[in-house]
CSV table of C-alpha atoms and ligand atoms in Angstrom, one decimal:
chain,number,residue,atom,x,y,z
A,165,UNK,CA,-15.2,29.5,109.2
A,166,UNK,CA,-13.6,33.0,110.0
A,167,UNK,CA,-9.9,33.8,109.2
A,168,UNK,CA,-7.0,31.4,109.6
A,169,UNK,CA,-3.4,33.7,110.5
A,170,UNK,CA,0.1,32.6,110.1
A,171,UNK,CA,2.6,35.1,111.6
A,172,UNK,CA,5.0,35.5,114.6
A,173,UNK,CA,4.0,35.3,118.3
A,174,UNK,CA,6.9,37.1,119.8
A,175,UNK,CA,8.5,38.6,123.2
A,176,UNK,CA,9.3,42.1,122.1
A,177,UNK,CA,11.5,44.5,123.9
A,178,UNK,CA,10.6,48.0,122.8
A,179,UNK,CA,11.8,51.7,123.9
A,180,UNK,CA,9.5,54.9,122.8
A,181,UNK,CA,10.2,58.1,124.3
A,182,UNK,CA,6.9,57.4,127.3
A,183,UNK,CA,8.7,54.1,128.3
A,184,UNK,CA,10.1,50.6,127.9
A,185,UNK,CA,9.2,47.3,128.2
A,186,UNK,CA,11.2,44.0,128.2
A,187,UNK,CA,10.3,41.0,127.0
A,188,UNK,CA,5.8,42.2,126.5
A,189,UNK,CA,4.0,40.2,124.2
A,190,UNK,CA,3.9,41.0,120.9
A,191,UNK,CA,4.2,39.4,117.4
A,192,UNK,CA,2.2,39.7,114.2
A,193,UNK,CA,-0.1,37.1,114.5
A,194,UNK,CA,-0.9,37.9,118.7
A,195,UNK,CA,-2.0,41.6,117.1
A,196,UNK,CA,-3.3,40.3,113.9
A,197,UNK,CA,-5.5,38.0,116.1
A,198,UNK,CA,-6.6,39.7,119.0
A,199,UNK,CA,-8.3,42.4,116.8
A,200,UNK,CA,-9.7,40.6,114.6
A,201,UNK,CA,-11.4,38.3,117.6
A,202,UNK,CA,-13.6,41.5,118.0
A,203,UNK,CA,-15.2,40.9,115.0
A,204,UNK,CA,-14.9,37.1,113.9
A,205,UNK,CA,-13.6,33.7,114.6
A,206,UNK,CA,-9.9,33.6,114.2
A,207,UNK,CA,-7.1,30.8,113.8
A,208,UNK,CA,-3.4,31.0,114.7
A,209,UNK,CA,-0.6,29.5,113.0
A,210,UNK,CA,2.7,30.1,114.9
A,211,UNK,CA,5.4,29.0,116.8
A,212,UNK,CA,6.9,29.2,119.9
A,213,UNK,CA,9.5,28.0,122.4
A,214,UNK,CA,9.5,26.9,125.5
A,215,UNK,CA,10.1,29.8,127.2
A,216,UNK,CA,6.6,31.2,126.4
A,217,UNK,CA,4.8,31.6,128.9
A,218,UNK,CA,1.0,29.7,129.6
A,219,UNK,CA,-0.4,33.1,130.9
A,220,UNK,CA,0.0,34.5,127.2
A,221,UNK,CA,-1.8,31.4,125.3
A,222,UNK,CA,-4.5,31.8,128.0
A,223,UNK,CA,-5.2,35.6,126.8
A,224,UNK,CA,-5.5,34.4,123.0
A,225,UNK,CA,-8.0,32.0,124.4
A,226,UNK,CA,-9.9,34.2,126.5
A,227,UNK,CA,-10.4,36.5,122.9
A,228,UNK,CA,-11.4,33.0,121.8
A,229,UNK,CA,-8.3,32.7,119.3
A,230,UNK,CA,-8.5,28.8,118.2
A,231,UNK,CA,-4.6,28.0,119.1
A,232,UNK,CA,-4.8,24.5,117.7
A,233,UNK,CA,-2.4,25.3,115.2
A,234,UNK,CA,-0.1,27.1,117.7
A,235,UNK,CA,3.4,24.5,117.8
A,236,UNK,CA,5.4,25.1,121.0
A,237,UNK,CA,9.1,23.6,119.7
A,238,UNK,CA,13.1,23.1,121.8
A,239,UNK,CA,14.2,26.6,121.9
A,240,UNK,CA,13.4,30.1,122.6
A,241,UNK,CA,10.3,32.3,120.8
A,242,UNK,CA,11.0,34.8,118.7
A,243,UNK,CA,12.5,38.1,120.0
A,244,UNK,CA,12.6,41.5,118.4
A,245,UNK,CA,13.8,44.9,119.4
A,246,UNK,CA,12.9,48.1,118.6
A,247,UNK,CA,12.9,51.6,119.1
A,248,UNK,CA,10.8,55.3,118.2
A,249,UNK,CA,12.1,58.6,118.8
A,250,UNK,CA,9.6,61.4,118.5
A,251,UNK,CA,8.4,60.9,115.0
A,252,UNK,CA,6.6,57.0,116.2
A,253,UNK,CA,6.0,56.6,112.6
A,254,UNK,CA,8.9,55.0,112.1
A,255,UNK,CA,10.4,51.6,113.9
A,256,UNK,CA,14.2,51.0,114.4
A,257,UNK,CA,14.8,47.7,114.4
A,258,UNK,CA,17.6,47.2,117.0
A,259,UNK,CA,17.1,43.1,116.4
A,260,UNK,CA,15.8,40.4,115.5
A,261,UNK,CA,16.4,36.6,116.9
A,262,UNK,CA,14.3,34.2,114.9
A,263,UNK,CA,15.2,31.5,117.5
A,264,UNK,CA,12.4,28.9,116.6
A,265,UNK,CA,10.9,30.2,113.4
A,266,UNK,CA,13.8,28.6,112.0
A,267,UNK,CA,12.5,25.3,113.1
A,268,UNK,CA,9.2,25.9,112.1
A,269,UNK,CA,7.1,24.0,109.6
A,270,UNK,CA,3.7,25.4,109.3
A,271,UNK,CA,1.4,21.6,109.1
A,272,UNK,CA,-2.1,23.2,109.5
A,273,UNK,CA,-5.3,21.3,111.5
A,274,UNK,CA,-7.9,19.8,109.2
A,275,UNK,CA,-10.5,22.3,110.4
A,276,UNK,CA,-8.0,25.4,109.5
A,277,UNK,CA,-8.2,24.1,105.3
A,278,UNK,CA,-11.2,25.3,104.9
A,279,UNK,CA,-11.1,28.8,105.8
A,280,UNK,CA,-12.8,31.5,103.8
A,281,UNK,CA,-10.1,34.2,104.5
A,282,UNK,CA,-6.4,33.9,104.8
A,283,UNK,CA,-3.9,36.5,106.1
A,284,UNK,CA,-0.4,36.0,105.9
A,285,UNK,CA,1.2,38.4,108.4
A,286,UNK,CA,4.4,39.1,108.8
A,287,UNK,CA,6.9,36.0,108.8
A,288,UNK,CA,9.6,34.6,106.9
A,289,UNK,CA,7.4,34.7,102.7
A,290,UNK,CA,8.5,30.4,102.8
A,291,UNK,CA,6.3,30.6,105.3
A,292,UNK,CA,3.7,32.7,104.2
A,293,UNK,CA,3.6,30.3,100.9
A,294,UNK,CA,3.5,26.8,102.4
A,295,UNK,CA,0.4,28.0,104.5
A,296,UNK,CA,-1.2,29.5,101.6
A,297,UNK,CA,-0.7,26.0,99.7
A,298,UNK,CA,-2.9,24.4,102.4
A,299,UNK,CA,-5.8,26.3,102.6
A,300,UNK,CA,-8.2,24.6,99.8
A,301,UNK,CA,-10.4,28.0,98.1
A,302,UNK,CA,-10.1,30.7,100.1
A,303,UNK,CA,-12.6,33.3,99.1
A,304,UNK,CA,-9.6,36.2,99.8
A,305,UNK,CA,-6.5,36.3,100.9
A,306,UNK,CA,-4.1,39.2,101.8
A,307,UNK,CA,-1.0,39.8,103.4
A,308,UNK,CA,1.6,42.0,104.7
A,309,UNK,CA,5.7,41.7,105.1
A,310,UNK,CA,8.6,44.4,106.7
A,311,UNK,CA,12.3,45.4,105.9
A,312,UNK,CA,13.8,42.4,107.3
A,313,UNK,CA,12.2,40.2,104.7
A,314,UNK,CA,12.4,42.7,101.7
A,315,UNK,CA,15.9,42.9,101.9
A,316,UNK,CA,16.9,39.0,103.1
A,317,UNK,CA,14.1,37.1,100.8
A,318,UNK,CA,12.8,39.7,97.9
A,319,UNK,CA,12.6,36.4,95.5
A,320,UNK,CA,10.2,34.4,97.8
A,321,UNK,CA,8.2,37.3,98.6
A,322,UNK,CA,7.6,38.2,95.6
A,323,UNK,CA,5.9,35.1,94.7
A,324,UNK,CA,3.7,35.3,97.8
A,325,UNK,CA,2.8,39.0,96.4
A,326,UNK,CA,1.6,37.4,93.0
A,327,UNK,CA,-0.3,34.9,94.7
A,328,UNK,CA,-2.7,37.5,97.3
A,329,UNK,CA,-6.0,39.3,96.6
A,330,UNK,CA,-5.0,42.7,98.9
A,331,UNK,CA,-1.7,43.4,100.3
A,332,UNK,CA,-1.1,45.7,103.2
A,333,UNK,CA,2.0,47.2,103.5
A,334,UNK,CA,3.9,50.7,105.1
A,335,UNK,CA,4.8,53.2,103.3
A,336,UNK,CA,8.3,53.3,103.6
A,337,UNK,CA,8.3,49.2,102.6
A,338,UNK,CA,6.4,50.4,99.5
A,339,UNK,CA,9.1,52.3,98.4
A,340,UNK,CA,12.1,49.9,99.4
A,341,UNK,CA,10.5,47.0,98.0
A,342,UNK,CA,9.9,48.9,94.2
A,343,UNK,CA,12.5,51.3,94.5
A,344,UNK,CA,10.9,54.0,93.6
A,345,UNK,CA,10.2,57.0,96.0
A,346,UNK,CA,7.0,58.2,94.4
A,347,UNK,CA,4.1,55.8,96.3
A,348,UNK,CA,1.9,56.4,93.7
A,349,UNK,CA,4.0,54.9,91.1
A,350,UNK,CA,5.3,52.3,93.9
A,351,UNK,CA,1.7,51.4,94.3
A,352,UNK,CA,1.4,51.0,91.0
A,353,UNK,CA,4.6,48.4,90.9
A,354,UNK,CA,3.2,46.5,93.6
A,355,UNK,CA,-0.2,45.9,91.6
A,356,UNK,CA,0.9,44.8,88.9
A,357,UNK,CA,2.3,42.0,90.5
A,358,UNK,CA,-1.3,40.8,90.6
A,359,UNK,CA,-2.8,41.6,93.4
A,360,UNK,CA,-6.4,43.5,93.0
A,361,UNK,CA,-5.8,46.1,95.8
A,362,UNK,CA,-2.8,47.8,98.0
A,363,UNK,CA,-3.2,49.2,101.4
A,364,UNK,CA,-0.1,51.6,102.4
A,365,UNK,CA,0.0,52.3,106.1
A,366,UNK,CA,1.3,55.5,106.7
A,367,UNK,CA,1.2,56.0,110.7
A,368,UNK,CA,-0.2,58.9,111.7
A,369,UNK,CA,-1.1,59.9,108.5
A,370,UNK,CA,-3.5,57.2,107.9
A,371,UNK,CA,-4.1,54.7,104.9
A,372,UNK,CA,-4.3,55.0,101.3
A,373,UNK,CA,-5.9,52.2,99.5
A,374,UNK,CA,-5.2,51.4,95.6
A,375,UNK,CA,-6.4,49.8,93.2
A,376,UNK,CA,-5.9,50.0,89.4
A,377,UNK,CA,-8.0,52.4,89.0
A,378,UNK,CA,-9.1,54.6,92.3
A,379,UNK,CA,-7.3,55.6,95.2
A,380,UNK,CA,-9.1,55.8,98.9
A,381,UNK,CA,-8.1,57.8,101.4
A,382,UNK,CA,-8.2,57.7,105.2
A,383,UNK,CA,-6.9,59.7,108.2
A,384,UNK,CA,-5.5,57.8,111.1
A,385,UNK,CA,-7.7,59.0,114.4
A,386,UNK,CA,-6.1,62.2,115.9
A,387,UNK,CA,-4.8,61.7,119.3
A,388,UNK,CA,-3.7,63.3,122.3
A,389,UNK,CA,-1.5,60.6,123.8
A,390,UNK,CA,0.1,57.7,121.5
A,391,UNK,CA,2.3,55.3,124.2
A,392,UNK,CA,3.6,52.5,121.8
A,393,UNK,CA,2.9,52.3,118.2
A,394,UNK,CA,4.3,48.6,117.9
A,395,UNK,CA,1.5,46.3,116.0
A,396,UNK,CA,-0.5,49.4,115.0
A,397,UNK,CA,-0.1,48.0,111.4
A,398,UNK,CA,-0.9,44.5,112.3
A,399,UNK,CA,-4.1,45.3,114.6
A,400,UNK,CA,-4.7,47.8,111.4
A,401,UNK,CA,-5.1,44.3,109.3
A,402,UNK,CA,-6.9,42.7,112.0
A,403,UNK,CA,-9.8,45.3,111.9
A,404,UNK,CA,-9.8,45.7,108.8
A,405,UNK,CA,-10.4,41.6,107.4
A,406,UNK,CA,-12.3,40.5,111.0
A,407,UNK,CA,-14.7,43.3,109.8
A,408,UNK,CA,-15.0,41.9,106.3
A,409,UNK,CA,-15.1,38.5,107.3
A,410,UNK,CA,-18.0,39.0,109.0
A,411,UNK,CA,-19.3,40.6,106.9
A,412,UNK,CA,-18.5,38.9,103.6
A,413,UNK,CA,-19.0,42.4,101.4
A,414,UNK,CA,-16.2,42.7,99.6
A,415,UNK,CA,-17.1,45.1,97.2
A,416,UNK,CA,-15.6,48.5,97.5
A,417,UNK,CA,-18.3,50.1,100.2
A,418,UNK,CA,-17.3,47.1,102.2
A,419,UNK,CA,-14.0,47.7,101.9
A,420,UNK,CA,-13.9,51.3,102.7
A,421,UNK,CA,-15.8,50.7,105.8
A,422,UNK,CA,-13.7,48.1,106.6
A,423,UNK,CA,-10.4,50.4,106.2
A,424,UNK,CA,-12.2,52.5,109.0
A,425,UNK,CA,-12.8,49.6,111.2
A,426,UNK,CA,-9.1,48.8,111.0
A,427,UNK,CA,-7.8,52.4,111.8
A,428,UNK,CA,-10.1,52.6,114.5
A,429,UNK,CA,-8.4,49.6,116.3
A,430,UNK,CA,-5.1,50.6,115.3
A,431,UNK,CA,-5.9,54.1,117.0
A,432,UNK,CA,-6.8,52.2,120.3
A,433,UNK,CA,-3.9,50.0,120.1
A,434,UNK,CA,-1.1,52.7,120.2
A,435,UNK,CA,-2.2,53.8,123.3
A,436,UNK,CA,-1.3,51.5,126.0
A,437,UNK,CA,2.2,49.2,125.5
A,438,UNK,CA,1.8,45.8,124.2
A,439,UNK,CA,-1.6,44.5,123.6
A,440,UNK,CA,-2.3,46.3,127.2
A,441,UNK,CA,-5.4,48.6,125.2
A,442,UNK,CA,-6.7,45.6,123.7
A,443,UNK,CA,-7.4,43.9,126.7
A,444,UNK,CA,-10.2,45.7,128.2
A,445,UNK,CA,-11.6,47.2,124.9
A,446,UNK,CA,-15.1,46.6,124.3
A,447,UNK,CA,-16.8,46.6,121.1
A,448,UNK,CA,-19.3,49.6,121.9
A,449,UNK,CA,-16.1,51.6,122.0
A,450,UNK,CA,-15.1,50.3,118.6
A,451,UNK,CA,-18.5,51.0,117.2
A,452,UNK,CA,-18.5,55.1,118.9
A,453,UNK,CA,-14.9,55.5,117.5
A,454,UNK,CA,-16.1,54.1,113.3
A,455,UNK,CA,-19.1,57.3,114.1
A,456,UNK,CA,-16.4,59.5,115.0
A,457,UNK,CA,-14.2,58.8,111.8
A,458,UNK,CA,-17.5,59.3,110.1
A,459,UNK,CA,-17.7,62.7,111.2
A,460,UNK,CA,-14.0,63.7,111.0
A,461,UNK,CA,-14.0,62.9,107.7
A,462,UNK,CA,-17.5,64.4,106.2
A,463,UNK,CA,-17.7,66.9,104.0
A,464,UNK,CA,-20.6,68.9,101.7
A,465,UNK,CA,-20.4,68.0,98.4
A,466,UNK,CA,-20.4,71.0,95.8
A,467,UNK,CA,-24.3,72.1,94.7
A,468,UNK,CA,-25.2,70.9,91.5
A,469,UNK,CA,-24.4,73.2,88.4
A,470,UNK,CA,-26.7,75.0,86.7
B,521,AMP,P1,3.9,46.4,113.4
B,521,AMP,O1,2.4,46.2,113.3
B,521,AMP,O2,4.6,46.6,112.0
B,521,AMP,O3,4.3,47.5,114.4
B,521,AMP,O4,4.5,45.0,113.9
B,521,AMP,C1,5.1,44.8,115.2
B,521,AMP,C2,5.3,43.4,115.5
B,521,AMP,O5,6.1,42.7,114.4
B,521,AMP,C3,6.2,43.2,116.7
B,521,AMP,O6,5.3,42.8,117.8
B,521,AMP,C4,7.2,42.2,116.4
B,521,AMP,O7,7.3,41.1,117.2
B,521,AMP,C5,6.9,41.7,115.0
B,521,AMP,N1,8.1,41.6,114.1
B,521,AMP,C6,9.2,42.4,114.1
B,521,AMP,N2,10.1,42.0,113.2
B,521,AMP,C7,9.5,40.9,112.6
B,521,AMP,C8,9.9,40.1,111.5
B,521,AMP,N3,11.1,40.3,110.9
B,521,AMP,N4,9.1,39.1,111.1
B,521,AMP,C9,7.9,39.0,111.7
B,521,AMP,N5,7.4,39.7,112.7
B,521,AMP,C10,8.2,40.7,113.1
């Protein structure tokens, strides 16, 4: 079995300087999901309300998303807002209505306990830990948080760091969440929680990855027109464990290439609004973007010495 998610499916209303939209589909998990669909079998765990429309549960199934563990509750769905000036590296949250993911109690289908891979997107870390306590031996599990829960629930989300194989995080959470304003020492911080490896997002600028020992670098894909960077950092995670889920290598060549699988869908992502992009993507473009990263990123090595 491929990757079970837990995370928000959410109406979003975001402004960027190219536009606005009201009320688009968005969420954690809808991102996290849709692109890792392009390269494995992925379950949802979420919630929503009854305002959420059938049209959008249709497009998870039409990626083939198994939504058996998708609760619709009394109430309305989640509902954030958020702007980017210029710099779209950056999110302002504007708010945040929880609505029914205070109602919610993750109880996962029988078929979703066995999953090899885990990834606990963004959510409320209570809810990121009761999911992770029914998955039986999952061979990896990562995850990633924001601000919002930093700040309101840095106890519970610390256990949930202590508890994951890789976490994926931004930059600027990095620092809040350690305090410290060098990433290299707030990388450090954040592995010695426990965790074997740290991915910091860093927009435009890419990813680094850490481990104890090594750092990885990758650029994000230059382009010419970014519309919306909203979920760039959760289709980022999506790319990045659909590829190694399908492919099971998780040693560190795997893991490289499967940093450029995930910067290649967040570079596709950003530039529609909503999951607009992701909706007529096909994989052949996935696969002549990775050859492309190949080749902006080569370089001769220095001839032996004598
Ligand atoms: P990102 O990949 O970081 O741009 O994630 C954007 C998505 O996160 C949006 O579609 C929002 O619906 C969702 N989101 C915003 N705030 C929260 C929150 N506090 N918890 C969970 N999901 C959130």
């Amino acid at each position: 079995m491929g990757i079970v998610v837990v995370g928000t499916v959410a109406f979003d209303t975001v402004e960027t300087p190219f536009g606005r939209g009201e009320n688009v589909l968005g969420g954690s998990a809808t991102y996290f999901s849709t692109s890792a669909s392009f390269f494995t079998d992925v379950s949802l765990v979420a919630v929503v309300g009854e305002d959420f429309p059938d049209e959008h549960v249709q497009f998870l199934k039409s990626r083939d998303i198994n939504t058996d563990g998708l609760q619709r509750i009394q109430g309305k769905t989640f509902h954030w807002s958020g702007r980017y000036g210029y710099d779209l590296n950056e999110a302002q949250t504007l708010d945040t209505q929880l609505n029914v993911l205070t109602q919610f109690r993750p109880n996962l289908p029988e078929s979703y306990r066995d999953a090899d891979y885990l990834f606990l997107a963004n959510i409320d870390p209570d809810l990121q830990m009761e999911v992770l306590s029914q998955v039986r031996r999952p061979k990896m599990v990562a995850c990633d948080t924001m601000n919002f829960w930093i700040s309101s629930k840095p106890e519970a989300l610390r256990r949930v760091l202590q508890m994951v194989d890789i976490v994926v995080i931004n930059e600027g959470e990095a620092r809040q969440f350690t305090g410290e304003s060098n990433l290299v020492k707030a990388a450090r911080s954040i592995i010695s929680l426990g965790c074997k490896r740290l991915v910091v997002k860093r927009g435009e600028y890419g990813v680094l990855m850490f481990t104890a020992d090594s750092v990885f670098a990758a650029p994000a894909y230059p382009l010419e027109e970014v519309f919306d960077p909203t979920g760039a950092g959760d289709t980022f995670a999506g790319g990045f464990m659909g590829y190694l889920a399908s492919t099971g290598n998780l040693a560190d060549d795997g893991i490289r290439q499967a940093i450029i699988f995930g910067s290649v869908m967040a570079s596709f992502n950003v530039e529609d609004f909503s999951l607009n992009r992701m909706k007529f993507l096909e994989y052949r473009e996935i696969e002549s973007r990775f050859r492309r990263f190949k080749a902006l990123t080569h370089f001769q090595g220095l001839p032996e010495s004598i």
